[in-house]
Coordinates of C-alpha atoms in Angstrom, one line a residue:
M1 CA 6.9 160.5 28.5
V2 CA 8.0 163.8 29.4
G3 CA 9.1 162.9 32.9
D4 CA 11.4 160.1 31.7
W5 CA 13.3 162.6 29.4
I6 CA 13.8 165.0 32.0
K7 CA 15.2 162.6 34.4
N8 CA 17.6 161.3 31.4
L9 CA 18.8 164.7 30.7
C10 CA 19.4 165.4 34.3
R11 CA 21.3 162.1 34.7
G12 CA 23.4 163.0 31.7
I13 CA 24.2 166.5 32.8
E14 CA 25.5 165.0 36.1
I15 CA 27.6 162.2 34.2
S16 CA 28.9 165.1 31.9
D17 CA 29.9 167.0 35.0
Q18 CA 31.7 163.8 36.3
N19 CA 33.5 163.4 33.0
F20 CA 35.0 166.8 33.0
E21 CA 35.9 166.9 36.9
P22 CA 39.2 166.0 36.6
Y23 CA 39.9 168.7 33.6
R24 CA 38.2 171.3 35.6
K25 CA 40.1 170.5 38.6
R26 CA 43.6 171.1 36.8
R27 CA 42.4 174.0 34.8
A28 CA 41.4 175.8 38.2
E29 CA 45.0 174.8 39.6
Y30 CA 46.6 176.8 36.7
L31 CA 44.4 179.6 37.0
R32 CA 45.1 180.0 40.7
H33 CA 48.8 180.3 39.6
Y34 CA 47.9 183.2 37.1
Q35 CA 45.5 184.7 39.3
H36 CA 47.9 185.0 42.3
A37 CA 50.5 186.5 39.9
V38 CA 48.3 189.5 38.7
G39 CA 46.0 189.7 41.6
D40 CA 46.5 191.2 45.4
D41 CA 48.7 187.9 46.4
A42 CA 51.2 189.1 44.0
A43 CA 53.8 189.7 46.4
N44 CA 53.7 185.9 47.6
V45 CA 54.0 184.6 44.0
L46 CA 57.2 182.6 43.1
P47 CA 60.1 184.9 41.4
L48 CA 59.5 183.0 38.0
N49 CA 55.8 182.2 37.4
I50 CA 56.0 180.5 34.0
V51 CA 52.0 180.4 33.7
A52 CA 51.4 184.2 34.3
W53 CA 54.7 185.2 32.0
T54 CA 53.3 183.0 29.2
V55 CA 49.6 184.5 29.3
N56 CA 51.0 188.3 29.8
V57 CA 53.4 188.1 27.0
L58 CA 51.2 186.3 24.4
L59 CA 48.0 187.8 25.3
P60 CA 48.8 191.3 24.0
H61 CA 49.8 190.0 20.5
L62 CA 46.8 187.6 20.2
M63 CA 44.6 190.6 21.2
Y64 CA 46.4 193.6 20.2
R65 CA 43.6 196.0 19.2
H66 CA 40.7 196.9 21.7
V67 CA 38.4 197.9 19.2
I68 CA 37.4 195.7 16.4
E69 CA 36.1 197.5 13.0
A70 CA 34.9 195.6 10.0
M71 CA 36.1 196.5 6.4
I72 CA 33.3 195.3 3.9
E73 CA 34.2 195.9 0.1
A74 CA 31.5 195.5 -2.5
R75 CA 32.6 193.9 -6.0
D76 CA 30.3 196.3 -7.6
P77 CA 31.5 199.9 -6.9
W78 CA 27.9 201.4 -7.0
K79 CA 27.2 199.2 -4.0
Q80 CA 30.0 200.3 -1.8
P81 CA 28.0 202.9 0.0
E82 CA 25.8 200.0 1.2
A83 CA 28.9 198.0 2.3
D84 CA 30.3 201.1 4.2
W85 CA 26.9 201.4 6.0
L86 CA 26.8 197.7 6.9
S87 CA 30.6 198.1 8.2
Q88 CA 29.6 201.0 10.4
R89 CA 26.6 199.0 11.5
W90 CA 28.6 196.0 12.4
G91 CA 31.2 198.1 14.4
N92 CA 28.3 199.5 16.3
L93 CA 27.1 196.1 17.3
S94 CA 30.4 194.6 18.2
R95 CA 30.9 197.4 20.6
Q96 CA 27.1 197.1 21.6
I97 CA 27.8 193.5 22.7
H98 CA 31.2 194.0 24.2
L99 CA 32.9 191.8 21.4
A100 CA 36.5 192.9 22.1
P101 CA 36.4 191.8 25.7
T102 CA 34.6 188.7 25.0
L103 CA 37.5 187.9 22.6
Q104 CA 40.0 188.5 25.0
D105 CA 38.3 186.4 27.7
L106 CA 38.1 183.5 25.1
I107 CA 41.9 183.9 24.2
V108 CA 42.9 183.6 28.0
D109 CA 40.5 180.6 28.3
A110 CA 42.1 178.7 25.5
M111 CA 45.6 179.1 27.3
F112 CA 44.2 177.2 30.1
G113 CA 41.8 174.6 28.2
P114 CA 38.6 174.6 26.2
S115 CA 37.8 178.1 24.6
I116 CA 33.8 178.0 24.4
A117 CA 31.9 180.6 22.5
K118 CA 28.1 180.8 22.3
T119 CA 26.9 183.0 19.7
G120 CA 23.4 183.6 17.9
L121 CA 20.1 185.5 18.1
S122 CA 18.6 185.7 21.6
A123 CA 15.3 183.9 21.6
V124 CA 14.4 185.4 25.0
Q125 CA 15.7 187.7 27.3
R126 CA 18.2 186.8 29.6
W127 CA 19.6 188.2 32.8
D128 CA 23.0 188.1 34.5
S129 CA 23.7 186.9 37.7
D130 CA 23.0 190.6 39.4
G131 CA 19.6 190.7 37.5
G132 CA 20.6 193.1 34.7
I133 CA 19.6 192.3 31.3
L134 CA 22.2 190.6 29.2
H135 CA 20.4 190.1 25.8
D136 CA 17.2 191.4 24.4
P137 CA 15.1 189.2 22.5
G138 CA 16.2 189.1 18.6
Q139 CA 19.7 190.8 19.8
A140 CA 22.9 189.0 18.3
Y141 CA 25.3 188.1 20.8
C142 CA 28.5 186.5 21.4
D143 CA 29.3 185.0 25.2
A144 CA 32.2 183.5 26.5
I145 CA 31.1 180.1 28.3
D146 CA 33.0 179.0 31.5
F147 CA 34.1 175.5 31.1
D148 CA 32.5 175.1 34.8
D149 CA 29.2 175.9 33.2
Y150 CA 29.5 173.8 29.9
I151 CA 27.5 170.6 29.3
L152 CA 27.8 167.9 26.8
D153 CA 26.2 164.7 26.0
P154 CA 28.4 162.3 27.7
R155 CA 27.5 159.4 25.2
A156 CA 29.1 161.4 22.2
K157 CA 32.7 160.5 21.3
R158 CA 33.0 163.6 19.3
R159 CA 31.1 166.8 19.9
E160 CA 29.5 166.7 16.7
Q161 CA 27.7 163.3 17.4
A162 CA 26.3 165.0 20.6
S163 CA 22.3 164.9 20.9
F164 CA 22.6 168.0 23.5
E165 CA 24.9 170.5 24.2
G166 CA 24.3 173.4 26.5
N167 CA 25.5 175.8 29.6
R168 CA 24.4 176.8 33.0
F169 CA 23.8 180.5 33.4
W170 CA 22.8 182.5 36.3
V171 CA 19.9 184.8 37.4
S172 CA 19.2 186.6 40.5
R173 CA 16.6 184.9 42.9
Q174 CA 14.5 188.1 42.6
A175 CA 14.8 187.9 38.5
A176 CA 13.6 184.5 38.5
L177 CA 10.6 185.2 40.8
D178 CA 9.7 187.9 38.7
S179 CA 9.8 186.4 35.3
G180 CA 6.8 184.1 35.8
M181 CA 8.5 181.0 34.3
Y182 CA 9.2 179.2 37.4
D183 CA 7.4 177.8 40.2
N184 CA 8.0 180.4 43.0
G185 CA 7.7 178.0 45.9
K186 CA 10.2 176.0 44.6
I187 CA 12.6 179.0 44.1
E188 CA 12.0 180.1 47.6
E189 CA 12.8 176.6 48.8
L190 CA 16.5 177.1 47.1
A191 CA 19.4 177.6 49.4
V192 CA 22.2 179.7 48.7
I193 CA 24.9 177.9 46.7
T194 CA 28.2 178.2 45.5
R195 CA 28.4 179.4 41.9
N196 CA 32.2 177.9 41.2
K197 CA 33.0 175.6 43.8
Y198 CA 36.8 175.7 42.7
W199 CA 37.0 179.5 43.4
G200 CA 34.9 179.7 46.3
G201 CA 32.5 182.7 45.2
V202 CA 29.2 182.6 46.3
D203 CA 26.1 183.9 44.7
E204 CA 22.5 184.7 46.0
Q205 CA 20.7 182.1 43.7

């Protein structure tokens, strides 16, 4: 039955969150040290913040270019013009989908825990938390997935064995109401919730 499958999936998501809970808390603690060292609370930081020092030293070397350009060469010299055209189009796409900032976010994530990226061609239109469009249908994308939003089949010992994998993504209440994809009555009943319980930010969702 479809209802049983949905219940099992919801239960699997709950167990996945429970399994990741200790790692998310530890990651959040390290991120707080880094945030305080580079944010408004920098005056209250210990003189030697090893976490912030490590990230600030390594990041410029790992992400030393803010512009990513492709260099595609054809084995057949007669096809090089097409290769040059493809290189230019790839460079335009990388800027359009903000690939360089995404890679920088992924590098920082990797210093504190799992670094998770989601790539592909967007099948449907998606919105960000402010209701703005992130991806148009058919558009290539590369998104950094926050570990707090990551979901993995809790029965799998290895990621390759998982029967499902995914992530939570956020849309504004108005965007969900306007989409026509959901029960508007249920949406109106939803309370404002905290998007990230470790950081304390609140979205109107």
